[in-house]
PDB file of C-alpha atoms and ligand atoms in Angstrom:
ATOM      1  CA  UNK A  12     -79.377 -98.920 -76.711  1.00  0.00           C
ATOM      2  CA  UNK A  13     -79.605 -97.027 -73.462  1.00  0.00           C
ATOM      3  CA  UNK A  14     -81.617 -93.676 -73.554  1.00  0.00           C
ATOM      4  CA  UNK A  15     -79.993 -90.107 -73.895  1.00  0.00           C
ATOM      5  CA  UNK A  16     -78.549 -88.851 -70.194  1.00  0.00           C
ATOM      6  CA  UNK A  17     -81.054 -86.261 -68.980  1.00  0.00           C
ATOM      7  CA  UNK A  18     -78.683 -85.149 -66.391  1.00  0.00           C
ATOM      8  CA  UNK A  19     -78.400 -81.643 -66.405  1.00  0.00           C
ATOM      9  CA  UNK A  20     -75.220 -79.609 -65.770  1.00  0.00           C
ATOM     10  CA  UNK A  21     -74.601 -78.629 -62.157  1.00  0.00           C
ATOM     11  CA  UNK A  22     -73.510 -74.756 -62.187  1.00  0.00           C
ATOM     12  CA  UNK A  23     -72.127 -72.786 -59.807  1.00  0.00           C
ATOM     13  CA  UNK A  24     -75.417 -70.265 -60.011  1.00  0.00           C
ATOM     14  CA  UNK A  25     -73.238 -67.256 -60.622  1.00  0.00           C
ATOM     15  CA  UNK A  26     -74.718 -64.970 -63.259  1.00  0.00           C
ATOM     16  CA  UNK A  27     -71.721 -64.153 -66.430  1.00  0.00           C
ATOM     17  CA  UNK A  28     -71.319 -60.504 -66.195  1.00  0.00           C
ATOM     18  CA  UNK A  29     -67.748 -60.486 -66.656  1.00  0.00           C
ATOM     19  CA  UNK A  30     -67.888 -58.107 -69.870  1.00  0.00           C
ATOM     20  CA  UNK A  31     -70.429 -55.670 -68.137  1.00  0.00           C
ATOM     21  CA  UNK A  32     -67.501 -54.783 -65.728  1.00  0.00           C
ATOM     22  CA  UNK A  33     -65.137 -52.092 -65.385  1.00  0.00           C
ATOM     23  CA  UNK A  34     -62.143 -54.723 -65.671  1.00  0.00           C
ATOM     24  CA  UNK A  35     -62.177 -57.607 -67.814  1.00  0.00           C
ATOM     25  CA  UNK A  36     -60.100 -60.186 -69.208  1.00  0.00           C
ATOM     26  CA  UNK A  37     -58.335 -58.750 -72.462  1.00  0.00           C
ATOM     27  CA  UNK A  38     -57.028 -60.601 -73.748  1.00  0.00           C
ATOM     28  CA  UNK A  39     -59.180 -63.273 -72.775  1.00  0.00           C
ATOM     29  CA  UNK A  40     -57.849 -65.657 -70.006  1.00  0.00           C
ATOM     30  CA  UNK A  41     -59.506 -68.832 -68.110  1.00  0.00           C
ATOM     31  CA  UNK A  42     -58.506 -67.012 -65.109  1.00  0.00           C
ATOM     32  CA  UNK A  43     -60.558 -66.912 -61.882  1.00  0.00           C
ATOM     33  CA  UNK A  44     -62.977 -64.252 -62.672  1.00  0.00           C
ATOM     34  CA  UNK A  45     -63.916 -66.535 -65.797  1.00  0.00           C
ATOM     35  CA  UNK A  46     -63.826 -69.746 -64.044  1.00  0.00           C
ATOM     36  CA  UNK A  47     -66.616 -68.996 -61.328  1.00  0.00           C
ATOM     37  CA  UNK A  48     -69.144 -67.632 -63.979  1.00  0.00           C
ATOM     38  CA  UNK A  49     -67.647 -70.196 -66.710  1.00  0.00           C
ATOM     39  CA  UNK A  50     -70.871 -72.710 -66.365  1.00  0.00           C
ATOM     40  CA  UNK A  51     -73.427 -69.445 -66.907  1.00  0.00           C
ATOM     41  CA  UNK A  52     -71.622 -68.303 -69.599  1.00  0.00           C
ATOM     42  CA  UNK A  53     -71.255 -71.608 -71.472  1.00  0.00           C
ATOM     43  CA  UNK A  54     -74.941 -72.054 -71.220  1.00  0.00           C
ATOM     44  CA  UNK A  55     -75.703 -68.739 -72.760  1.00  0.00           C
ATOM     45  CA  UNK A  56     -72.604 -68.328 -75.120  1.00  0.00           C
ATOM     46  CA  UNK A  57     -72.407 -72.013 -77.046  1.00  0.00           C
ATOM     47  CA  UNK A  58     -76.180 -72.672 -78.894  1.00  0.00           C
ATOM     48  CA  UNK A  59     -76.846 -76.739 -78.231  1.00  0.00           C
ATOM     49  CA  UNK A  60     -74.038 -76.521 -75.159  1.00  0.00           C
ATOM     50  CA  UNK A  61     -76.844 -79.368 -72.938  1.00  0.00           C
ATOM     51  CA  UNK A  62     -77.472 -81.100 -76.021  1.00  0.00           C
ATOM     52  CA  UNK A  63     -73.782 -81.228 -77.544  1.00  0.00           C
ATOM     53  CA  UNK A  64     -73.402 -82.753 -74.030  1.00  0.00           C
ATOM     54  CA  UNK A  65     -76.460 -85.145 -73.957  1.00  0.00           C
ATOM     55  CA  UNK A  66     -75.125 -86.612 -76.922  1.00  0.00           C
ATOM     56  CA  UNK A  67     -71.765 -87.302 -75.874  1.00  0.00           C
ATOM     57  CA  UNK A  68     -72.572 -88.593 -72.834  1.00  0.00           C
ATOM     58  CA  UNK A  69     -75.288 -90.764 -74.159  1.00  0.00           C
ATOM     59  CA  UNK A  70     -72.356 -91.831 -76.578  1.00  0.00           C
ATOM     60  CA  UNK A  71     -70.146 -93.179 -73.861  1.00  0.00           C
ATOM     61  CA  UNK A  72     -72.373 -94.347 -71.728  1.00  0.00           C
ATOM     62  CA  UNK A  73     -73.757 -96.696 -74.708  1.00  0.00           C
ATOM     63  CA  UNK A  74     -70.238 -97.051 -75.851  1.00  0.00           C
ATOM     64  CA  UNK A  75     -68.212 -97.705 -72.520  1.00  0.00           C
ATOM     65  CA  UNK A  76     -68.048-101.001 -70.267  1.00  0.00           C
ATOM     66  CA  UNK A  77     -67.113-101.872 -66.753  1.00  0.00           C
ATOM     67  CA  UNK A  78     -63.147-100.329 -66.872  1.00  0.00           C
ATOM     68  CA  UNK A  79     -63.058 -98.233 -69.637  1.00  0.00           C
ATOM     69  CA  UNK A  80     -61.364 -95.110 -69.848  1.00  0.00           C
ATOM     70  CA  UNK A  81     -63.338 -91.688 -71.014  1.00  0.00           C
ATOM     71  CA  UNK A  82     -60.578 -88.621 -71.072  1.00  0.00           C
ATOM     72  CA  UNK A  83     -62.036 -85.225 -71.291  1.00  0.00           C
ATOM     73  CA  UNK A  84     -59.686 -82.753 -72.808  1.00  0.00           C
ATOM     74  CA  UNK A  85     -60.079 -79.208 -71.631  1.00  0.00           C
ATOM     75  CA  UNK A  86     -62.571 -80.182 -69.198  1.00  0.00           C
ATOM     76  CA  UNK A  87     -63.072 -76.673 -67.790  1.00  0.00           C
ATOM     77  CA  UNK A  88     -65.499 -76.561 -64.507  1.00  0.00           C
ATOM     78  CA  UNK A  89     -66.222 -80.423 -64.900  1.00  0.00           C
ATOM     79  CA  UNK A  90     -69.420 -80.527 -66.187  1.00  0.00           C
ATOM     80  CA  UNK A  91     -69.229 -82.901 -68.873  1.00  0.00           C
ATOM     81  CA  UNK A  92     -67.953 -85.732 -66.525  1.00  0.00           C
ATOM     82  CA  UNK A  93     -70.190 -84.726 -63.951  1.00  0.00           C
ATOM     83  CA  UNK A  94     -73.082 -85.809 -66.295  1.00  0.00           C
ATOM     84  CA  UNK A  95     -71.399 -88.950 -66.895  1.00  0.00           C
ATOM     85  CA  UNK A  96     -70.813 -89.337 -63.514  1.00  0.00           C
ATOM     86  CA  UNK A  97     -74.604 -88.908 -62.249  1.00  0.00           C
ATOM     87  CA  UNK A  98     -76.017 -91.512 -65.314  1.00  0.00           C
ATOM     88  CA  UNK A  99     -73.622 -94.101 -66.202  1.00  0.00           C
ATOM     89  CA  UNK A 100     -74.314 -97.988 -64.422  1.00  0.00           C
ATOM     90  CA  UNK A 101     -70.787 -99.436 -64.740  1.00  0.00           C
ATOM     91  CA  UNK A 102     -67.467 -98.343 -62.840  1.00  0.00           C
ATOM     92  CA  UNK A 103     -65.636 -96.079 -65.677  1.00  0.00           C
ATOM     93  CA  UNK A 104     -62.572 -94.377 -65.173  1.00  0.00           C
ATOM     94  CA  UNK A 105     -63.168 -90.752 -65.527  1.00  0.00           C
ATOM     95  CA  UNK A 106     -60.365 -88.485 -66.769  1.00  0.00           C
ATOM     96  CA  UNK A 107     -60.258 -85.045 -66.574  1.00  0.00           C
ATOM     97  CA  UNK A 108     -57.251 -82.269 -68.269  1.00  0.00           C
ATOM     98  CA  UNK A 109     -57.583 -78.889 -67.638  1.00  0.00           C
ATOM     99  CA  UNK A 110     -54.613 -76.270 -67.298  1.00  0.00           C
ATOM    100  CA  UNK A 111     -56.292 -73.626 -65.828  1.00  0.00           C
ATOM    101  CA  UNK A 112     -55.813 -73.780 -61.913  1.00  0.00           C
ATOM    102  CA  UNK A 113     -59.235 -72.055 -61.163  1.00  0.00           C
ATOM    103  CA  UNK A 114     -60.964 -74.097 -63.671  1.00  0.00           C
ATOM    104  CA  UNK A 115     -59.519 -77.330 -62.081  1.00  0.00           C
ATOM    105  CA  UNK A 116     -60.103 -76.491 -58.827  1.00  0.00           C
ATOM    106  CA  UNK A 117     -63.893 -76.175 -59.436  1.00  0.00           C
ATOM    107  CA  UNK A 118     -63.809 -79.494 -61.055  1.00  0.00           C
ATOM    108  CA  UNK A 119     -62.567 -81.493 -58.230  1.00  0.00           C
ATOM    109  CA  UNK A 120     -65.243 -79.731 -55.751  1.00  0.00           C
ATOM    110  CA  UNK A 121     -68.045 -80.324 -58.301  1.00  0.00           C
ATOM    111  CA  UNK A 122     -66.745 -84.060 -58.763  1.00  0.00           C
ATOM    112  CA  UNK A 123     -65.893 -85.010 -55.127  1.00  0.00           C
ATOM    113  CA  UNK A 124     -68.974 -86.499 -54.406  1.00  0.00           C
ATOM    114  CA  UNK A 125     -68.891 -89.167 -57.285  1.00  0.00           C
ATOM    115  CA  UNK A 126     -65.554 -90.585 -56.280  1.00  0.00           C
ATOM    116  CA  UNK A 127     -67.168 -93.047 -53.730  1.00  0.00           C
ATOM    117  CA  UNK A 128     -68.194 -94.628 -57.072  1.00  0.00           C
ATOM    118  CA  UNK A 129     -66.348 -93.721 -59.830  1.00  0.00           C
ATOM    119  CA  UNK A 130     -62.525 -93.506 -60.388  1.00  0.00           C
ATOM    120  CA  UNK A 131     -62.215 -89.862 -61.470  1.00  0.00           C
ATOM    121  CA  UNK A 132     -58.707 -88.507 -62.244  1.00  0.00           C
ATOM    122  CA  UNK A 133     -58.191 -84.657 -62.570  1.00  0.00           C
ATOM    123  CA  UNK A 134     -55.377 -83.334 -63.831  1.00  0.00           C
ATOM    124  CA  UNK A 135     -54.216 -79.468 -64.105  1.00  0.00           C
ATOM    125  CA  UNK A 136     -52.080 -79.426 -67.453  1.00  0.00           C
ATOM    126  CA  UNK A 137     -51.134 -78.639 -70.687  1.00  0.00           C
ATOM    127  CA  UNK A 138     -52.670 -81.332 -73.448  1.00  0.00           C
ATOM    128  CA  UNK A 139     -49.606 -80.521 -75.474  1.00  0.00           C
ATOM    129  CA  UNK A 140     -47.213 -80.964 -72.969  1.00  0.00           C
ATOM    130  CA  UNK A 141     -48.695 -84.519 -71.442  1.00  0.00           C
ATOM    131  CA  UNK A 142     -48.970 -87.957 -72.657  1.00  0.00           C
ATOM    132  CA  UNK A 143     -52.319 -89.517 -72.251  1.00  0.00           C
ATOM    133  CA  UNK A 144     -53.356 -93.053 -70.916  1.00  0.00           C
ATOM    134  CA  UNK A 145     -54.748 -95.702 -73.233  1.00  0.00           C
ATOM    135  CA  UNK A 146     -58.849 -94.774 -73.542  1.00  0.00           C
ATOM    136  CA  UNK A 147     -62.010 -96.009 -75.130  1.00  0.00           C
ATOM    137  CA  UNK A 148     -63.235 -92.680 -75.222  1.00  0.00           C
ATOM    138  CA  UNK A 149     -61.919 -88.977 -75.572  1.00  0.00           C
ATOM    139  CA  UNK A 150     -63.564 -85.748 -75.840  1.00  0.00           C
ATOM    140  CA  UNK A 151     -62.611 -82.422 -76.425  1.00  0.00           C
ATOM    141  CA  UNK A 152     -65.577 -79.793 -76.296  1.00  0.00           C
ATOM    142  CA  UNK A 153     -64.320 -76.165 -77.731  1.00  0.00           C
ATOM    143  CA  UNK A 154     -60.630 -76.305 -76.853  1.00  0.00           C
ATOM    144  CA  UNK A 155     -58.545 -76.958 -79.726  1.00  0.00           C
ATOM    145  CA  UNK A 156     -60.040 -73.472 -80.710  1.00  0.00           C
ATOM    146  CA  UNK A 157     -56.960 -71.880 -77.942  1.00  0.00           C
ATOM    147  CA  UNK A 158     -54.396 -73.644 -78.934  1.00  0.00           C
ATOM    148  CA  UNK A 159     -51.864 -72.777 -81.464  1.00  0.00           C
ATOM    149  CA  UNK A 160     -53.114 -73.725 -85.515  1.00  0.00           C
ATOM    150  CA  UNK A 161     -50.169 -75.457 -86.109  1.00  0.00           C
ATOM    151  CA  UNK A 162     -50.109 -77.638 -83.103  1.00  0.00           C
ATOM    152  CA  UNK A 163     -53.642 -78.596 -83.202  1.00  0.00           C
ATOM    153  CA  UNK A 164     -52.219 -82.260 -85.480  1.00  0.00           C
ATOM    154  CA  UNK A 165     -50.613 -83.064 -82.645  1.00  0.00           C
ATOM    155  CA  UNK A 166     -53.755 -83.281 -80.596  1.00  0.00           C
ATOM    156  CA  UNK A 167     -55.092 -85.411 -83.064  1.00  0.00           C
ATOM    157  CA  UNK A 168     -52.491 -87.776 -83.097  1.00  0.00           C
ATOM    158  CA  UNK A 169     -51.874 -87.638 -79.497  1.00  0.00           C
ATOM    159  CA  UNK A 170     -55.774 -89.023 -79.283  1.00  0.00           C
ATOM    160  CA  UNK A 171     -54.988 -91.391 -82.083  1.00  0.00           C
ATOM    161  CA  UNK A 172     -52.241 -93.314 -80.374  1.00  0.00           C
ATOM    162  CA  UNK A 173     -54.007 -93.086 -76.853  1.00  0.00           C
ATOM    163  CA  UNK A 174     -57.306 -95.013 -78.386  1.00  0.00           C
ATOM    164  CA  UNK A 175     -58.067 -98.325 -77.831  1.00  0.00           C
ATOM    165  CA  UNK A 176     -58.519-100.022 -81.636  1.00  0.00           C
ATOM    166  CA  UNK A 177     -62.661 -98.746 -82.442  1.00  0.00           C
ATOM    167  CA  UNK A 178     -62.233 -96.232 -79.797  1.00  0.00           C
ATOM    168  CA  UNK A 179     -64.428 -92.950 -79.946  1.00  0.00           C
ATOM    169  CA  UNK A 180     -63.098 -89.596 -80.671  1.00  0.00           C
ATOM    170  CA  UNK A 181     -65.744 -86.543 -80.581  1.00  0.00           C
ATOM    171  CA  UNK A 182     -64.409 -82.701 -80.257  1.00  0.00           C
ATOM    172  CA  UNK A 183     -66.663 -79.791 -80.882  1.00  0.00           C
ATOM    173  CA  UNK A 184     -65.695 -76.161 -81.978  1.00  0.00           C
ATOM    174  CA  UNK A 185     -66.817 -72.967 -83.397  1.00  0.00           C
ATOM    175  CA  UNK A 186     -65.856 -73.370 -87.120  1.00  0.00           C
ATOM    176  CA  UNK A 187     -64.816 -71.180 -89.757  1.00  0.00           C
ATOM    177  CA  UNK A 188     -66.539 -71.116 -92.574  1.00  0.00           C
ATOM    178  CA  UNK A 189     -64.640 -70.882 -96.201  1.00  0.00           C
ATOM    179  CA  UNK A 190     -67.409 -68.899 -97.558  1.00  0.00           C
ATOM    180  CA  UNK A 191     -67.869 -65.217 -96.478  1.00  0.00           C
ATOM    181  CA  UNK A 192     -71.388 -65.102 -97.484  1.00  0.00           C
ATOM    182  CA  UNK A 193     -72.325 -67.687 -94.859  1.00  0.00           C
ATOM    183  CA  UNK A 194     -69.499 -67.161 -92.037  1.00  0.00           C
ATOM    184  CA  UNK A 195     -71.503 -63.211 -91.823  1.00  0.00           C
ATOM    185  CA  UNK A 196     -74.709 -65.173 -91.322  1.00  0.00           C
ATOM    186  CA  UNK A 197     -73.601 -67.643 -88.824  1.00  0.00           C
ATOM    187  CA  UNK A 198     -71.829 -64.534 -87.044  1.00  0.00           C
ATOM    188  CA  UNK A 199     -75.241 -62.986 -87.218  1.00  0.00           C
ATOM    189  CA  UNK A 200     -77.604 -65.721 -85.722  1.00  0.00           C
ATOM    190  CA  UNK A 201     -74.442 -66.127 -83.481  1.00  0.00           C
ATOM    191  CA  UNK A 202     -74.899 -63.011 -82.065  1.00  0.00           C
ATOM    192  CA  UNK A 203     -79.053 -63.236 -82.189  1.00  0.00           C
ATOM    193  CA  UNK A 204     -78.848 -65.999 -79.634  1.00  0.00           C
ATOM    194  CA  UNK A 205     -76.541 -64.089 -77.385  1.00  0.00           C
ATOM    195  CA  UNK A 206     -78.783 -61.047 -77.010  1.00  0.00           C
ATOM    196  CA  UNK A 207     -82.013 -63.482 -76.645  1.00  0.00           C
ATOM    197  CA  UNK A 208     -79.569 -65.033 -73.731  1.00  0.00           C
ATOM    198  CA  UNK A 209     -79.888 -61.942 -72.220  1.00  0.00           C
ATOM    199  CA  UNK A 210     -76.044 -60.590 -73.141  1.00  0.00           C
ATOM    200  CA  UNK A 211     -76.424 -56.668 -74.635  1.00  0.00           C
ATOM    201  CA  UNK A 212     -74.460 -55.636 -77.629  1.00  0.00           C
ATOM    202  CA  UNK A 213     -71.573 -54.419 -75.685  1.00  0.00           C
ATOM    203  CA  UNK A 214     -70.589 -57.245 -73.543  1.00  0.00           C
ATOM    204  CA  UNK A 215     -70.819 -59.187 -77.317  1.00  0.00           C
ATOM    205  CA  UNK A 216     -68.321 -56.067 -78.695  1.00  0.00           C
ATOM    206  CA  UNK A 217     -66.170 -56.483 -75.576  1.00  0.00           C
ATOM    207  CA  UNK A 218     -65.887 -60.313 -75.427  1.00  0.00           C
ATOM    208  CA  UNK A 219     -65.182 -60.351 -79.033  1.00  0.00           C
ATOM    209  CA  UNK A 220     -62.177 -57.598 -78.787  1.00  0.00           C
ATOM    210  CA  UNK A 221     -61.319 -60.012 -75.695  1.00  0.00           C
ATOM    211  CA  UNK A 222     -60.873 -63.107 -77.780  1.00  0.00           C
ATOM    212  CA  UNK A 223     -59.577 -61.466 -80.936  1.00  0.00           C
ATOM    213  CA  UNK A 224     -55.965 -64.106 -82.036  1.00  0.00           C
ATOM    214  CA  UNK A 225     -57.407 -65.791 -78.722  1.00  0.00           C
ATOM    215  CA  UNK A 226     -59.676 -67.894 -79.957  1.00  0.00           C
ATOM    216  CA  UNK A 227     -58.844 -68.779 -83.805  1.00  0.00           C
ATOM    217  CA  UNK A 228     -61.145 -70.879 -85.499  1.00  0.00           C
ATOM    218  CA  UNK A 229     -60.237 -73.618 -87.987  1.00  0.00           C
ATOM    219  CA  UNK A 230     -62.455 -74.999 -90.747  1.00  0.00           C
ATOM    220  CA  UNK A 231     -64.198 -78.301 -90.755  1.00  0.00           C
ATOM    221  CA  UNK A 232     -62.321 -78.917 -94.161  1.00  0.00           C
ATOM    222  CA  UNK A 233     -59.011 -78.217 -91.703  1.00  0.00           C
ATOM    223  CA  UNK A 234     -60.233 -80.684 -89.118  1.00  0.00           C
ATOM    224  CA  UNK A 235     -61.297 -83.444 -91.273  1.00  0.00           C
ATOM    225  CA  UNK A 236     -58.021 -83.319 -93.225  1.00  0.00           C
ATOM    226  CA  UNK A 237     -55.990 -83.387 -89.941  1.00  0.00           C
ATOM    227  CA  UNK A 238     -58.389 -86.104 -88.158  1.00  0.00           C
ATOM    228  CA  UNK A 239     -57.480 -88.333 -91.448  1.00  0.00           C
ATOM    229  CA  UNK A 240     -54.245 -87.564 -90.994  1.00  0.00           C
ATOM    230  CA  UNK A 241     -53.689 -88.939 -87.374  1.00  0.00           C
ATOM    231  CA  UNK A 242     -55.669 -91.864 -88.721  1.00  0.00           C
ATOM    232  CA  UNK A 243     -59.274 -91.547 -88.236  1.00  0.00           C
ATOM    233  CA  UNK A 244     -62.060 -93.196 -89.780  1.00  0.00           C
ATOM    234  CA  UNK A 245     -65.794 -92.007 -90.430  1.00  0.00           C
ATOM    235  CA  UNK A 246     -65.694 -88.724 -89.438  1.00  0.00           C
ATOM    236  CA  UNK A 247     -68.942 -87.255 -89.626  1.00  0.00           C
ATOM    237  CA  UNK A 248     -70.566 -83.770 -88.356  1.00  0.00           C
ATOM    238  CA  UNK A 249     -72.835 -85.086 -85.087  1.00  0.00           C
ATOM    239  CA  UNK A 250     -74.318 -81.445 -84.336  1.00  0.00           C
ATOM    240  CA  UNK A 251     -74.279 -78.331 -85.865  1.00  0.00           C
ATOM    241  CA  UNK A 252     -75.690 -75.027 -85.175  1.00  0.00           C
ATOM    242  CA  UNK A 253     -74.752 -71.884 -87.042  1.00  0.00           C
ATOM    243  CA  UNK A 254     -70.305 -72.031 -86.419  1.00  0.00           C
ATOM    244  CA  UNK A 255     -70.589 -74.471 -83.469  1.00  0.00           C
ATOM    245  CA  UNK A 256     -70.426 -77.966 -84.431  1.00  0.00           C
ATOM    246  CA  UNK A 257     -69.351 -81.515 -82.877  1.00  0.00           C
ATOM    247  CA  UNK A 258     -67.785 -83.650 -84.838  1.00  0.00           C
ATOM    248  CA  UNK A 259     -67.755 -87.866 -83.946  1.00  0.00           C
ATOM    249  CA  UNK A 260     -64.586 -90.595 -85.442  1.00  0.00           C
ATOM    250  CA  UNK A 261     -63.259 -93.394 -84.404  1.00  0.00           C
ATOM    251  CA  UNK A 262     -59.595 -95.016 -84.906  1.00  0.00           C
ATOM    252  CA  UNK A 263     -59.706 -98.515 -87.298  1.00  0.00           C
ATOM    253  CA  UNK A 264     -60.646-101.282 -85.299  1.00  0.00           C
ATOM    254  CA  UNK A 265     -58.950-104.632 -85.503  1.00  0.00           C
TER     255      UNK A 265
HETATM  256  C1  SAM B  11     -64.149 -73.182 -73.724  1.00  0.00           C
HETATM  257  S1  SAM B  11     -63.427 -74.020 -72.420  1.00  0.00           S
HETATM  258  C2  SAM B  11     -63.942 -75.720 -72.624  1.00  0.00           C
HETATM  259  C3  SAM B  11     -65.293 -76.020 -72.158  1.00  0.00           C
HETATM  260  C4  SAM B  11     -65.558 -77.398 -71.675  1.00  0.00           C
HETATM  261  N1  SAM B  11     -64.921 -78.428 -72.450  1.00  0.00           N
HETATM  262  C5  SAM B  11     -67.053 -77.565 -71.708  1.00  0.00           C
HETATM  263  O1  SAM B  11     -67.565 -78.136 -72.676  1.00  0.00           O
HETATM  264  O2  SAM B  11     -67.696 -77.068 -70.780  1.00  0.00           O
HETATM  265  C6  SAM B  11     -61.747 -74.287 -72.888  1.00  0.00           C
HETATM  266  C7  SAM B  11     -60.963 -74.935 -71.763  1.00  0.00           C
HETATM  267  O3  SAM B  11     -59.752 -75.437 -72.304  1.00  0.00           O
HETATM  268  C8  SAM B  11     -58.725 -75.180 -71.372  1.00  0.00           C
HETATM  269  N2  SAM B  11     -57.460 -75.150 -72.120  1.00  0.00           N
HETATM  270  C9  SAM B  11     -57.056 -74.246 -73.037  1.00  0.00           C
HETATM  271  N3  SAM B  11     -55.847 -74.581 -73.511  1.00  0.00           N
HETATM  272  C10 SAM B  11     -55.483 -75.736 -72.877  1.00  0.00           C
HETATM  273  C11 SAM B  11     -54.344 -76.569 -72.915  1.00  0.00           C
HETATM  274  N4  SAM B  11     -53.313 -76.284 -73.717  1.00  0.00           N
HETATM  275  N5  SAM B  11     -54.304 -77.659 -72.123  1.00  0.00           N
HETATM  276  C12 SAM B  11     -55.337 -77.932 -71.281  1.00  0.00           C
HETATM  277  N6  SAM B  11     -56.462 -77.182 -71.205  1.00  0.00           N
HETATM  278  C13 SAM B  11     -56.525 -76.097 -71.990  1.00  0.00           C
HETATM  279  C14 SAM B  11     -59.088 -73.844 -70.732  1.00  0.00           C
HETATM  280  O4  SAM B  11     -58.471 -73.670 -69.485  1.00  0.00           O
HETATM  281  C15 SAM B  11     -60.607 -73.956 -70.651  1.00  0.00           C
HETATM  282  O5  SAM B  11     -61.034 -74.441 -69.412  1.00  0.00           O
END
């Protein structure tokens, strides 16, 4: 078993003050203004973000041999791969989906300077709209949250049929909890941990109006039942930290 990647994300070094500003995104959008502070405010927004990432890296690059496909769904700024990139010992091919054009094009600058030894793909668009390539390994780290409830299945069995037999599915999310009791104390640890990362009680009222019926969580129940749906087997709960949580299956083997 190889050791956890201690590769740390590369950032951009530009501080998230998006919410502090006289105009900002509502609703919220991955637009430009979000995409060039988007590694600062990942880092200070989602509790275990490095070590949700550690682990899935770690995963594939135990997981993954010499021409293996790992497809990162919702890929944002790149980061994920980039860890990959910088720690795995065999030539993977490295997939990367993002629709947001800003968040793409920080991607293929941050990624540029693996490609010598790495095959790494990027592609701006729409998960729901585009078939995927055959993979070992996918990932999707706090998308499925923006896209419609309904057509979140789809994702699922979109991964499903692109797996190799034993392949490796892991997403992550900020869950809804089915008890009220406990969804107002993860909301209030949530918020703890933003103001000890340095974000003051407005920017947390502002983003929050900003992502209200943008962001709509589902709950792990929800997941689990449409994970077995598409197919999976041994789903488990990898991480979990107040409403964040990343979630590890795989599709039947042979
Ligand atoms: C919260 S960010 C993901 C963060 C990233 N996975 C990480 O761990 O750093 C969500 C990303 O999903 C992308 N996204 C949202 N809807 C999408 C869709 N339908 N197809 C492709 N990407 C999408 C957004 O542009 C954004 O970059």
């Amino acid at each position: 078993m190889k050791p956890l990647c201690e590769a740390q994300p590369e950032g951009l070094g530009l501080k998230d003050d998006i919410f502090q500003r006289e105009k900002y995104p509502v609703p919220f959008e991955f637009n430009h203004q979000v995409a060039e502070v988007f590694d600062d405010m990942a880092l200070r927004s989602i509790p275990q973000y490095v070590d949700s990432m550690r682990f899935i890296s770690g995963l594939a690059c135990n997981f993954l041999r010499a021409g293996s496909t790992f497809i990162d769904l919702g890929c944002s700024t790149g980061s994920l791969l980039q860890m990959i990139a910088s720690s795995v010992q065999v030539r993977l091919c490295l997939i990367g989906m993002d629709c947001s054009p800003s968040m793409y094009a920080i991607a293929k600058k941050k990624l540029s300077k693996y490609q010598d030894n790495i095959d790494i793909r990027l592609h701006c668009a729409d998960i729901l709209q585009t078939s995927l390539p055959t993979a070992a390994f996918v990932n999707a780290s706090y998308v499925l949250q923006f896209l419609p409830v309904g057509s979140r299945i789809e994702v699922f069995t979109k991964v499903y049929q692109s797996l190799e037999p034993g392949g490796v599915f892991v997403f992550s999310e900020k869950v809804l909890s089915p008890c009220s009791l406990l969804q107002d104390t993860a909301t209030f640890f949530y918020e703890a941990f933003k103001r000890q990362h340095g974000y003051s009680q407005s920017e947390i009222e502002r983003k929050k109006e900003a992502l209200d019926n943008v962001l709509v969580s589902s709950s792990t129940a929800e997941y689990q039942q449409m994970a077995l749906q598409a197919g999976f087997v041994n789903f488990e709960v990898a991480l979990k930290w107040g409403p964040f949580a990343t979630f590890v299956m795989r599709k039947k083997g042979i």
